[in-house]
PDB file of N, CA and C in Angstrom:
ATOM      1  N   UNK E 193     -73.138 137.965 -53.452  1.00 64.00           N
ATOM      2  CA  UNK E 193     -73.802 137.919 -52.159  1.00 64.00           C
ATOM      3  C   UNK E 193     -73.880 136.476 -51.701  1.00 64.00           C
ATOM      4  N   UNK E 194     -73.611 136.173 -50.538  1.00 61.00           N
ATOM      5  CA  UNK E 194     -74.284 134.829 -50.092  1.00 61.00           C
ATOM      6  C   UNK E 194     -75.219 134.716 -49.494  1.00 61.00           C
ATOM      7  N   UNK E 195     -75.887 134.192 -49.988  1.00 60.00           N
ATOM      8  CA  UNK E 195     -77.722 134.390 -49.760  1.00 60.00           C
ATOM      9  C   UNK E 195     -78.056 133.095 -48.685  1.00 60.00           C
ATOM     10  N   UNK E 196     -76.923 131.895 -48.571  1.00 64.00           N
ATOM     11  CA  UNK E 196     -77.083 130.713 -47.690  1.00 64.00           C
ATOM     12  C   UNK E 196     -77.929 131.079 -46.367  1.00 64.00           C
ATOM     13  N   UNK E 197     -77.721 132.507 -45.766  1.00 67.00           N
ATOM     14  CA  UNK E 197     -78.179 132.474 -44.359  1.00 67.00           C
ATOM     15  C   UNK E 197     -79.690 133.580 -44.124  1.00 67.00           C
ATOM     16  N   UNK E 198     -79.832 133.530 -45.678  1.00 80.00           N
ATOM     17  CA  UNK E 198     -80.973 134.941 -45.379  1.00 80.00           C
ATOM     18  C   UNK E 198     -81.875 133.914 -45.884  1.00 80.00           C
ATOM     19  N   UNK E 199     -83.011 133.665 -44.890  1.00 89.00           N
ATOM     20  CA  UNK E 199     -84.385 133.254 -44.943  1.00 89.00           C
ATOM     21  C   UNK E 199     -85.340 134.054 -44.512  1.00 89.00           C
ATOM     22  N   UNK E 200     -86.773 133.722 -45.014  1.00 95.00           N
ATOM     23  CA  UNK E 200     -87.890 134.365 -44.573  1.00 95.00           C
ATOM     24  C   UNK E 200     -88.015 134.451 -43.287  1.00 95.00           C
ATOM     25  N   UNK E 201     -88.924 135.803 -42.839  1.00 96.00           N
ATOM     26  CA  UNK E 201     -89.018 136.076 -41.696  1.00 96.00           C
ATOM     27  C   UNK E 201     -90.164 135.809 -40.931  1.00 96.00           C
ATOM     28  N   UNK E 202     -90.321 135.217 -39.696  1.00 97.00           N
ATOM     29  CA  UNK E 202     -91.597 135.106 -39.189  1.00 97.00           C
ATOM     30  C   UNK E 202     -92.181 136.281 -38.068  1.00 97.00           C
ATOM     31  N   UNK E 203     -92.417 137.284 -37.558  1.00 97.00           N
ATOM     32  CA  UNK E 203     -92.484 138.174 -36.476  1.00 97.00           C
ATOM     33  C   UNK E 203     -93.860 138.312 -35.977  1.00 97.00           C
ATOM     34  N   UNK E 204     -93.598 138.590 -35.142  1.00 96.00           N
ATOM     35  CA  UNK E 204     -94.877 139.126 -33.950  1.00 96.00           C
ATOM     36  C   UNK E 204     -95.024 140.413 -33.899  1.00 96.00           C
ATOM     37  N   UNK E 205     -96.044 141.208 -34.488  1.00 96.00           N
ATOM     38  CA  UNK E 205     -96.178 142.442 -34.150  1.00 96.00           C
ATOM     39  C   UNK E 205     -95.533 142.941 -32.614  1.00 96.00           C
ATOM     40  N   UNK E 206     -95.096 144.364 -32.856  1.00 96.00           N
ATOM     41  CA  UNK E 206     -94.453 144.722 -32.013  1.00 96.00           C
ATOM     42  C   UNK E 206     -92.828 144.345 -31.421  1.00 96.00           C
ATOM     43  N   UNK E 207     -92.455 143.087 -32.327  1.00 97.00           N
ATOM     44  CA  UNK E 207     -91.473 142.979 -32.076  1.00 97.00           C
ATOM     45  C   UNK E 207     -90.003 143.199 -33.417  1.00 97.00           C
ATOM     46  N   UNK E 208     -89.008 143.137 -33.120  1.00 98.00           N
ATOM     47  CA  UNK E 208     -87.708 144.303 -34.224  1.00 98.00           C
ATOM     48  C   UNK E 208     -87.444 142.808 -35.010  1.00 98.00           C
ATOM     49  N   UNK E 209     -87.590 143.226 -36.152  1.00 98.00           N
ATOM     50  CA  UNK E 209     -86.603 141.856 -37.236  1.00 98.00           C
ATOM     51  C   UNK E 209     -85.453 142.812 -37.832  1.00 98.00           C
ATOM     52  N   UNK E 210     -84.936 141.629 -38.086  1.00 97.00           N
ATOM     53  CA  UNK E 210     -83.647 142.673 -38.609  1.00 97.00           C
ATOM     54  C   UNK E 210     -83.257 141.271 -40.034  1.00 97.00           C
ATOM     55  N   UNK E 211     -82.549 142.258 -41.051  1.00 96.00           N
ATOM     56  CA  UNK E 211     -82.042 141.044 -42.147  1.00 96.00           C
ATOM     57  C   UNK E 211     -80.594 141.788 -42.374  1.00 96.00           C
ATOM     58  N   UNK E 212     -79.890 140.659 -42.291  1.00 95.00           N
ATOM     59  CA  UNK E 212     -78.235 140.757 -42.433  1.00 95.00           C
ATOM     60  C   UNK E 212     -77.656 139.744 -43.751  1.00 95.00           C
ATOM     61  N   UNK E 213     -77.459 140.450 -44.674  1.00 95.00           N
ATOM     62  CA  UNK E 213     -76.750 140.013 -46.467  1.00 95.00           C
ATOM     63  C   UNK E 213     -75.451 140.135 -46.016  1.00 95.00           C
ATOM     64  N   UNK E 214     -74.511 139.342 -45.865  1.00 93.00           N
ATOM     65  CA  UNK E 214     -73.057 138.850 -46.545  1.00 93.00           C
ATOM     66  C   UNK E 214     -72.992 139.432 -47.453  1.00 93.00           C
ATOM     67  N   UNK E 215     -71.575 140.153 -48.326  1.00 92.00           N
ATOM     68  CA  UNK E 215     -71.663 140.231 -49.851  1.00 92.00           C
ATOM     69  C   UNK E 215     -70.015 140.308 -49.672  1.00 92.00           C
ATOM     70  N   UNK E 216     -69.186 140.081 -50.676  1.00 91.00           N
ATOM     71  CA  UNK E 216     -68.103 140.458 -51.115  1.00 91.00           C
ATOM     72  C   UNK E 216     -68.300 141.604 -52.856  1.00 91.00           C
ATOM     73  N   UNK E 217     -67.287 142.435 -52.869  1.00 90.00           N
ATOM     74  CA  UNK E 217     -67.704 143.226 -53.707  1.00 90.00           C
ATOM     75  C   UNK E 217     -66.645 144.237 -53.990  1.00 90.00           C
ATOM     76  N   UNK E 218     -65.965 144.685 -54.819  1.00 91.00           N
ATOM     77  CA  UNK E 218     -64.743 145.576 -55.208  1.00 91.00           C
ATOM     78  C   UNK E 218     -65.227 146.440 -56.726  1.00 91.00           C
ATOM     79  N   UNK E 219     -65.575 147.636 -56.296  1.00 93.00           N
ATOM     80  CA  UNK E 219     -65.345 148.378 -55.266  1.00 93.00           C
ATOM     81  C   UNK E 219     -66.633 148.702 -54.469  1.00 93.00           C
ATOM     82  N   UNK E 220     -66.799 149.377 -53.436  1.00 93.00           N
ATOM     83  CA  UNK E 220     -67.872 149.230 -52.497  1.00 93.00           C
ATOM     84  C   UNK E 220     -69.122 149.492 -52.722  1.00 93.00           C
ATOM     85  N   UNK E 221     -70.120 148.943 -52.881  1.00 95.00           N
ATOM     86  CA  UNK E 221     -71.500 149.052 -53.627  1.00 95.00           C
ATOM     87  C   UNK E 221     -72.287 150.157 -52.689  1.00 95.00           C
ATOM     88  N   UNK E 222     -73.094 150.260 -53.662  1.00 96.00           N
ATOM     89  CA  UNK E 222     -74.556 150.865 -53.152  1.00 96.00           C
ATOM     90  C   UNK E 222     -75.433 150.521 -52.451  1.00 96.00           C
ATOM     91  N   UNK E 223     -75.954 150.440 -51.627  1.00 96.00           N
ATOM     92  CA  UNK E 223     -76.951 149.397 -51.105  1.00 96.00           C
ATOM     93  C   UNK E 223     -78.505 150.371 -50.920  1.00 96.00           C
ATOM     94  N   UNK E 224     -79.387 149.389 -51.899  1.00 97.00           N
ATOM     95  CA  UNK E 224     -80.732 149.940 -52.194  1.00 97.00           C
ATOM     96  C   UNK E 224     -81.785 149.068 -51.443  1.00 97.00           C
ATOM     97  N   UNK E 225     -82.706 149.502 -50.342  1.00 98.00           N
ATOM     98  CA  UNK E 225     -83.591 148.391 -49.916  1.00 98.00           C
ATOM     99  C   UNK E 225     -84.945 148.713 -50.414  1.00 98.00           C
ATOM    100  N   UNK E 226     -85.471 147.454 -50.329  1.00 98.00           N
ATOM    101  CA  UNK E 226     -87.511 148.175 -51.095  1.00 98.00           C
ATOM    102  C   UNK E 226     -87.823 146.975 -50.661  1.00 98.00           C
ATOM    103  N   UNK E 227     -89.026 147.886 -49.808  1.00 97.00           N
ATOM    104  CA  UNK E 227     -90.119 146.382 -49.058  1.00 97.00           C
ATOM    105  C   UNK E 227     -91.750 146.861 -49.728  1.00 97.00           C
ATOM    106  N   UNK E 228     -91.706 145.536 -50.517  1.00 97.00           N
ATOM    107  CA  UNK E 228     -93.017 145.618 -51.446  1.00 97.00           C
ATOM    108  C   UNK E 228     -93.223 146.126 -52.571  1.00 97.00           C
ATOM    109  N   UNK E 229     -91.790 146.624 -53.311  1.00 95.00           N
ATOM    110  CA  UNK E 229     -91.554 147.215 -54.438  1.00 95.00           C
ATOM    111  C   UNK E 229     -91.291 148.472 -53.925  1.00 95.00           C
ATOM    112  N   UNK E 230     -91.463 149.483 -53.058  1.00 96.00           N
ATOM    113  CA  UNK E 230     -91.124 150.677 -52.809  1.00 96.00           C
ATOM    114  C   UNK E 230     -89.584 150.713 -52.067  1.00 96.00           C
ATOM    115  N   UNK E 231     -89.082 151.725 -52.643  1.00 96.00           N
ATOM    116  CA  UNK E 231     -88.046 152.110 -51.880  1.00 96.00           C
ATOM    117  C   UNK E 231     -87.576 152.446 -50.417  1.00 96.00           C
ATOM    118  N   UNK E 232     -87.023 152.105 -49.512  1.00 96.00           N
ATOM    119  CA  UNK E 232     -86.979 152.577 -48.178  1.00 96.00           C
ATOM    120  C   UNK E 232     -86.419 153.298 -47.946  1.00 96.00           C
ATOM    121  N   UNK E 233     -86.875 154.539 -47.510  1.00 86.00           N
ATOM    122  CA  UNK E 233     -86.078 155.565 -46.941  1.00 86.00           C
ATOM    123  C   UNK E 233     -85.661 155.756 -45.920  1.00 86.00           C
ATOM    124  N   UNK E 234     -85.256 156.854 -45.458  1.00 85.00           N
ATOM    125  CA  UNK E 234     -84.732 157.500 -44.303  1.00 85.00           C
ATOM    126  C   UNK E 234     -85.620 158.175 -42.806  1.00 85.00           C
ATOM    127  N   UNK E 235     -87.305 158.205 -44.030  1.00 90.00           N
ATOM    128  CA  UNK E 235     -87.895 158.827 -43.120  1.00 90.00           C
ATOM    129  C   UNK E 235     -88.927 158.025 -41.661  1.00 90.00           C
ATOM    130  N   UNK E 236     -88.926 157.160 -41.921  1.00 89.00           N
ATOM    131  CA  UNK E 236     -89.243 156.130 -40.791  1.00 89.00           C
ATOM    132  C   UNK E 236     -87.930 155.757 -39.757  1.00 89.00           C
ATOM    133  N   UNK E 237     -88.395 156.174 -38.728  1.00 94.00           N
ATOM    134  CA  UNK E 237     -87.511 156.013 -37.162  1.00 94.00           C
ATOM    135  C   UNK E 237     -87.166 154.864 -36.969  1.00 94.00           C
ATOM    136  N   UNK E 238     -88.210 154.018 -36.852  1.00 96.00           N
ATOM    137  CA  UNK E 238     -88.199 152.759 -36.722  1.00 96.00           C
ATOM    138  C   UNK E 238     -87.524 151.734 -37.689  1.00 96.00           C
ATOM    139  N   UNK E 239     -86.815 152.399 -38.602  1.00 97.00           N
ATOM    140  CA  UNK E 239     -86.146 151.582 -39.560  1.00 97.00           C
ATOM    141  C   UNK E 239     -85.065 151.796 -39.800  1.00 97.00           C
ATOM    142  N   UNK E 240     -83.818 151.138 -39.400  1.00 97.00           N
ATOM    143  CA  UNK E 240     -82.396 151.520 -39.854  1.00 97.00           C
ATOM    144  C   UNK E 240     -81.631 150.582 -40.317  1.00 97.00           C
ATOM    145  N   UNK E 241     -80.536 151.569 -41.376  1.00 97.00           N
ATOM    146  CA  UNK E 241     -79.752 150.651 -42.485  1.00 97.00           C
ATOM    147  C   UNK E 241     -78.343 150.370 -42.328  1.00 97.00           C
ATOM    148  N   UNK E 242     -78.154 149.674 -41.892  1.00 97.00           N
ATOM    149  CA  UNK E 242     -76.408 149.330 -42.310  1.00 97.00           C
ATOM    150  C   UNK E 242     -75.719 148.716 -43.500  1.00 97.00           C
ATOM    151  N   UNK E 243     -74.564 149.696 -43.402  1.00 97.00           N
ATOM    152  CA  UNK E 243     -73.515 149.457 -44.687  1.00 97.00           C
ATOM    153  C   UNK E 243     -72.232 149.148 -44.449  1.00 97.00           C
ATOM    154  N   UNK E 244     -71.580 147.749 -44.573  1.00 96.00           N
ATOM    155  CA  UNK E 244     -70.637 147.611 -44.248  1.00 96.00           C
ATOM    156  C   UNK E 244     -69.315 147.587 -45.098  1.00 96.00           C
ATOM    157  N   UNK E 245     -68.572 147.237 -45.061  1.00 94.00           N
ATOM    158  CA  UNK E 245     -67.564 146.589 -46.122  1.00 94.00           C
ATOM    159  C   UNK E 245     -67.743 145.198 -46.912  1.00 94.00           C
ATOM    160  N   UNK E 246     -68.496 144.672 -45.902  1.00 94.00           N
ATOM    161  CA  UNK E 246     -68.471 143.439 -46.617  1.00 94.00           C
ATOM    162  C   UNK E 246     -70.300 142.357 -45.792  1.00 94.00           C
ATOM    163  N   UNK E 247     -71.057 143.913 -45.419  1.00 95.00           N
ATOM    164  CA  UNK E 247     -72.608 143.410 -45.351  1.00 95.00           C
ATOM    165  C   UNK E 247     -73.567 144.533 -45.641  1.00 95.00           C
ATOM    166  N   UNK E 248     -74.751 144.039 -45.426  1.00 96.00           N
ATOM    167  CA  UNK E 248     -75.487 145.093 -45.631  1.00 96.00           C
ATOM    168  C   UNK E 248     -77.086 144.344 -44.730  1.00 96.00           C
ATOM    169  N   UNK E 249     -77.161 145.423 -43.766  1.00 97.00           N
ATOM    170  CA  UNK E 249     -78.100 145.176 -42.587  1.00 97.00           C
ATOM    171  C   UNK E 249     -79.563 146.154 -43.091  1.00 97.00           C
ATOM    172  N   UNK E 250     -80.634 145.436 -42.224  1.00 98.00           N
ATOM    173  CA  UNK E 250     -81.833 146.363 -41.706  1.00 98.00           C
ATOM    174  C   UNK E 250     -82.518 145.785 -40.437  1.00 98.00           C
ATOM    175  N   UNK E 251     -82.588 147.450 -39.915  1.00 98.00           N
ATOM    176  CA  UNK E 251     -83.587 146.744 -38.669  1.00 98.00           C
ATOM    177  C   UNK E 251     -84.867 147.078 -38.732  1.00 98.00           C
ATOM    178  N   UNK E 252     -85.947 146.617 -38.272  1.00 98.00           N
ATOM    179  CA  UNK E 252     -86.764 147.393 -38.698  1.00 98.00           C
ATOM    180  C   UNK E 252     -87.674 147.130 -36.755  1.00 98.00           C
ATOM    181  N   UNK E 253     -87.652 148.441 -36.058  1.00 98.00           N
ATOM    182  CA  UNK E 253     -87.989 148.097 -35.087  1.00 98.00           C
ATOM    183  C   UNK E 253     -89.769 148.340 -34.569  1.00 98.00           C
ATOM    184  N   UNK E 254     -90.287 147.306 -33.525  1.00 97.00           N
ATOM    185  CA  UNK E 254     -91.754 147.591 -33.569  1.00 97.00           C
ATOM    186  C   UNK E 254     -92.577 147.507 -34.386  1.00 97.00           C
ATOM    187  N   UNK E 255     -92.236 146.344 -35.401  1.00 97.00           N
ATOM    188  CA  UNK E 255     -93.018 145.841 -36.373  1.00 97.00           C
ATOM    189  C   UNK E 255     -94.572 145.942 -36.130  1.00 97.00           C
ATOM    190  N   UNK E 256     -94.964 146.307 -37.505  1.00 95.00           N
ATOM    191  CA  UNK E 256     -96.308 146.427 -37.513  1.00 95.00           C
ATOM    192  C   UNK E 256     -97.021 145.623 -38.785  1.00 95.00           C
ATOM    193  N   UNK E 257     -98.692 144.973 -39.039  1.00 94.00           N
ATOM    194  CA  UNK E 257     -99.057 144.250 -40.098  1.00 94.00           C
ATOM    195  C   UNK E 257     -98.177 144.889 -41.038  1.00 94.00           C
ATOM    196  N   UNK E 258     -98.629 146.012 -41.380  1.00 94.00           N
ATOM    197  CA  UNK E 258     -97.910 146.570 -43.050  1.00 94.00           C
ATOM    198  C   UNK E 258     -96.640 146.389 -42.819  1.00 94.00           C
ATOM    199  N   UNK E 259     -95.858 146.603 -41.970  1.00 96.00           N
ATOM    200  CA  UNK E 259     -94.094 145.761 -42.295  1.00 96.00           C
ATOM    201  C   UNK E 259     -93.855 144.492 -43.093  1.00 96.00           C
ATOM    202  N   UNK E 260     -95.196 143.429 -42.946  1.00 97.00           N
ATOM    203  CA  UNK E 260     -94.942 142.337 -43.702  1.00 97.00           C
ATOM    204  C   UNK E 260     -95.168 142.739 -45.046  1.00 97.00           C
ATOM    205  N   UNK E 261     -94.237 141.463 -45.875  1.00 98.00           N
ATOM    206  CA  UNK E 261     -94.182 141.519 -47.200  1.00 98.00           C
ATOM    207  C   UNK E 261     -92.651 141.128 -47.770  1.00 98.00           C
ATOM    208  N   UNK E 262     -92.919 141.465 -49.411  1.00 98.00           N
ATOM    209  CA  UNK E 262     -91.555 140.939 -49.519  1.00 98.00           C
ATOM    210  C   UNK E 262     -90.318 142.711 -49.910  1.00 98.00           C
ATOM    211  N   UNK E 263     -89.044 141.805 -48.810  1.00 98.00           N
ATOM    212  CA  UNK E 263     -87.702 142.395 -48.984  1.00 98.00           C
ATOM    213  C   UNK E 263     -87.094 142.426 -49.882  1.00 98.00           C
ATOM    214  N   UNK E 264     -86.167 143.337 -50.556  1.00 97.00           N
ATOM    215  CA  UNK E 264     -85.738 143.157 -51.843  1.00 97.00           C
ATOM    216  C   UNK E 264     -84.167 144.052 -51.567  1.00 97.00           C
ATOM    217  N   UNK E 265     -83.043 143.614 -51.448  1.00 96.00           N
ATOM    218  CA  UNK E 265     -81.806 144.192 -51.467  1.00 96.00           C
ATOM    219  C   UNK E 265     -80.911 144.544 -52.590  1.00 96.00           C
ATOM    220  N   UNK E 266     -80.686 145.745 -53.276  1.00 96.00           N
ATOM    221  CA  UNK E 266     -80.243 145.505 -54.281  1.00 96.00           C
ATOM    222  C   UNK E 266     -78.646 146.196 -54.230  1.00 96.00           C
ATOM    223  N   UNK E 267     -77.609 145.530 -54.280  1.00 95.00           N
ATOM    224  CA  UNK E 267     -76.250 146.151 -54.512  1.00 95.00           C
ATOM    225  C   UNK E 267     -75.891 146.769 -55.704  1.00 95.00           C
ATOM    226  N   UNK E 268     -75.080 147.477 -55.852  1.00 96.00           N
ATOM    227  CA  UNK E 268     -74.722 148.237 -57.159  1.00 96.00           C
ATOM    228  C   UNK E 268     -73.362 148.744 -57.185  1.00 96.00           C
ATOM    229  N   UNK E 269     -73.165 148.289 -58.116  1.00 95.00           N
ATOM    230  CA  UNK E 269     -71.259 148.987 -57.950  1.00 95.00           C
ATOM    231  C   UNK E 269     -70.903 149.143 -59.465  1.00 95.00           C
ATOM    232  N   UNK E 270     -70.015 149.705 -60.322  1.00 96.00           N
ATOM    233  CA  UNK E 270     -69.390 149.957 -61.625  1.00 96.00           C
ATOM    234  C   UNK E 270     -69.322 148.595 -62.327  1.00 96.00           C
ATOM    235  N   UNK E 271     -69.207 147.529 -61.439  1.00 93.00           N
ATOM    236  CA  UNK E 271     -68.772 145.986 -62.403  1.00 93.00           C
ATOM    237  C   UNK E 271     -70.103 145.848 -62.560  1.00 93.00           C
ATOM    238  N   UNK E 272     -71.100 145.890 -61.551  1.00 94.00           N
ATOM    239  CA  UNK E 272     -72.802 145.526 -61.704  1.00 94.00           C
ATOM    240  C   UNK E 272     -73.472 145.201 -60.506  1.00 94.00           C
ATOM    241  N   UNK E 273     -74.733 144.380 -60.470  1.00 93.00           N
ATOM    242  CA  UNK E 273     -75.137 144.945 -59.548  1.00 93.00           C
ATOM    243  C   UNK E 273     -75.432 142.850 -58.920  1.00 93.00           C
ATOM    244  N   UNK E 274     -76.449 143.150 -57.950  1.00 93.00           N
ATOM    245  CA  UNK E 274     -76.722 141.754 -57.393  1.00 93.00           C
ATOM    246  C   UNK E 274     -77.994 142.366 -56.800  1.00 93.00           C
ATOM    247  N   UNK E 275     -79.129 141.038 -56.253  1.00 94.00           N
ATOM    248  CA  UNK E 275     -80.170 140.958 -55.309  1.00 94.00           C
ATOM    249  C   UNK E 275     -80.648 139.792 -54.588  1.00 94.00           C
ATOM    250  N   UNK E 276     -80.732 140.192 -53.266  1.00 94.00           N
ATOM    251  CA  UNK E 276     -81.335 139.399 -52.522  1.00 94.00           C
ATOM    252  C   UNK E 276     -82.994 139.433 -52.121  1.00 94.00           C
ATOM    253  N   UNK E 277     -83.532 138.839 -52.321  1.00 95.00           N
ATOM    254  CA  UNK E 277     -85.182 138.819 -51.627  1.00 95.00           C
ATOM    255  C   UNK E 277     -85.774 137.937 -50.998  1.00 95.00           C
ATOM    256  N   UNK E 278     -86.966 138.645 -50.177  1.00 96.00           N
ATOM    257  CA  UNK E 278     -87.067 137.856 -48.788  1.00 96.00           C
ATOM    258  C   UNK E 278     -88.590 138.288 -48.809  1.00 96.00           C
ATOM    259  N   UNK E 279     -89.113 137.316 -48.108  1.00 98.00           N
ATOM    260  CA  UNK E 279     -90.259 137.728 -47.825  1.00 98.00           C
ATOM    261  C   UNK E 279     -90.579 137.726 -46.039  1.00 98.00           C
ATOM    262  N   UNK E 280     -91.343 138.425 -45.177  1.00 98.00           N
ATOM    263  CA  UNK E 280     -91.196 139.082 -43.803  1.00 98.00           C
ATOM    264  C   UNK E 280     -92.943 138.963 -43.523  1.00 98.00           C
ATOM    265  N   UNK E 281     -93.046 138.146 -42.720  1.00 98.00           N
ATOM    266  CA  UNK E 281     -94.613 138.300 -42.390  1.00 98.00           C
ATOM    267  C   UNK E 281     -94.712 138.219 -40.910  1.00 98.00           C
ATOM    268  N   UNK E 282     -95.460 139.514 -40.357  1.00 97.00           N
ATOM    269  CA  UNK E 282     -95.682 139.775 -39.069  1.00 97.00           C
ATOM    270  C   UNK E 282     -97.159 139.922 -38.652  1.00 97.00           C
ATOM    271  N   UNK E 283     -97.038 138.705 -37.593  1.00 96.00           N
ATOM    272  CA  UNK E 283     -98.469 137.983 -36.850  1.00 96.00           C
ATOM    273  C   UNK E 283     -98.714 139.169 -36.120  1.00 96.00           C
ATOM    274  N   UNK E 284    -100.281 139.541 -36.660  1.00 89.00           N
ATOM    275  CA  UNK E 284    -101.078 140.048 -35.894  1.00 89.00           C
ATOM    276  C   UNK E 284    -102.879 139.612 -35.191  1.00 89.00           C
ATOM    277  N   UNK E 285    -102.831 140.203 -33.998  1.00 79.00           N
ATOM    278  CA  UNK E 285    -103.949 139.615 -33.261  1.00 79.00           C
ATOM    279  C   UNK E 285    -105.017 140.060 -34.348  1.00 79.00           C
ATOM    280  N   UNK E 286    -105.860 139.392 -34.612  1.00 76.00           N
ATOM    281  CA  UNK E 286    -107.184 140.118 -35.789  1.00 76.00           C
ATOM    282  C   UNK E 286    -107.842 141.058 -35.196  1.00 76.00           C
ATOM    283  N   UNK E 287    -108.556 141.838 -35.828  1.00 74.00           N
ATOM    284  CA  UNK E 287    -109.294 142.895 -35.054  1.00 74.00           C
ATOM    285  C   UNK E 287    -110.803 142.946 -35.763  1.00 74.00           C
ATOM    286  N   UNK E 288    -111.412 142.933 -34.620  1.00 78.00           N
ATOM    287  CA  UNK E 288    -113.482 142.672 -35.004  1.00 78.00           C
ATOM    288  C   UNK E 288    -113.670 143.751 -36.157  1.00 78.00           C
ATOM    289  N   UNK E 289    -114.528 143.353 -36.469  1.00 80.00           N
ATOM    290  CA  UNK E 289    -115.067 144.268 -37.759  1.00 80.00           C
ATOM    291  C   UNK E 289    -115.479 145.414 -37.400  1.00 80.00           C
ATOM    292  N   UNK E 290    -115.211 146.529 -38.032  1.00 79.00           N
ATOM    293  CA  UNK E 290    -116.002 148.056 -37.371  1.00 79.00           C
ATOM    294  C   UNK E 290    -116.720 148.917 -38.499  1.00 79.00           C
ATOM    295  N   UNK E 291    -117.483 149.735 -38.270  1.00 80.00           N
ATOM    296  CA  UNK E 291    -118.215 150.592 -39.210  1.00 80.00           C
ATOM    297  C   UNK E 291    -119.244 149.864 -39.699  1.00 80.00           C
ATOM    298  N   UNK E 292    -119.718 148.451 -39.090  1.00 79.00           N
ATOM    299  CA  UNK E 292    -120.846 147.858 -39.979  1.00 79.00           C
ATOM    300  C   UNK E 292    -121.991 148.746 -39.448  1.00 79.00           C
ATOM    301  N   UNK E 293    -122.563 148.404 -40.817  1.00 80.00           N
ATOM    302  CA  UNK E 293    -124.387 149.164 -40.622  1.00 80.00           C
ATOM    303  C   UNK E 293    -125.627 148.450 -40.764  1.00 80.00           C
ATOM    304  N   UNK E 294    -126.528 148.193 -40.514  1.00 78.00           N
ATOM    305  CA  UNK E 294    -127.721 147.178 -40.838  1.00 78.00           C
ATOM    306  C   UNK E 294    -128.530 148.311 -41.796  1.00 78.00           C
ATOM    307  N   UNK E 295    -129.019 146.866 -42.660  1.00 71.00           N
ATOM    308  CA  UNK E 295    -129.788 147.128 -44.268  1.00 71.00           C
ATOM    309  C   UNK E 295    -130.985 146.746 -43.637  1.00 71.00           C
TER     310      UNK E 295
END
């Protein structure tokens, strides 16, 4: 993989980051993503994966606080595998405290 162009992410809630990995690789890998140690699936709208020949994309659109954290890309193919990781932190406006009660 060449990792030269993948840096951390800075975002603004509500707005799409996307991370794009370079890789060379024979024969064509697997591509596994996990943000925060969990696996990413299929079932979030707002999140899509590309697989190329020779990259491997995510978008992740309408970022929200919990989107931040760290990225983790993992390739896999018969010779072995590789990873890239990233960490993604998306600015949000704070929000006042709620549910307080007086003692």
């Amino acid at each position: 993989m060449d990792l030269s162009g993948v840096r951390d992410i800075t975002v603004k809630a509500g707005e799409d980051f996307s991370i794009h990995v370079p890789f060379m690789a024979f024969p064509q890998p697997a591509a596994f993503w996990f943000a925060n140690d969990s696996i990413i699936d299929d079932s979030d709208t707002r999140v899509h994966k590309q697989l190329t020949m020779n990259s491997a994309s995510l978008v992740v659109k309408n970022s929200q606080r919990s989107d931040g954290g760290q990225y983790r890309l993992q390739l896999k193919n018969p010779a072995g595998f590789d990873t890239a990781t990233l960490h993604v932190r998306v600015l949000d406006r704070p929000h006042p405290p709620e549910n307080l009660h007086a003692s």
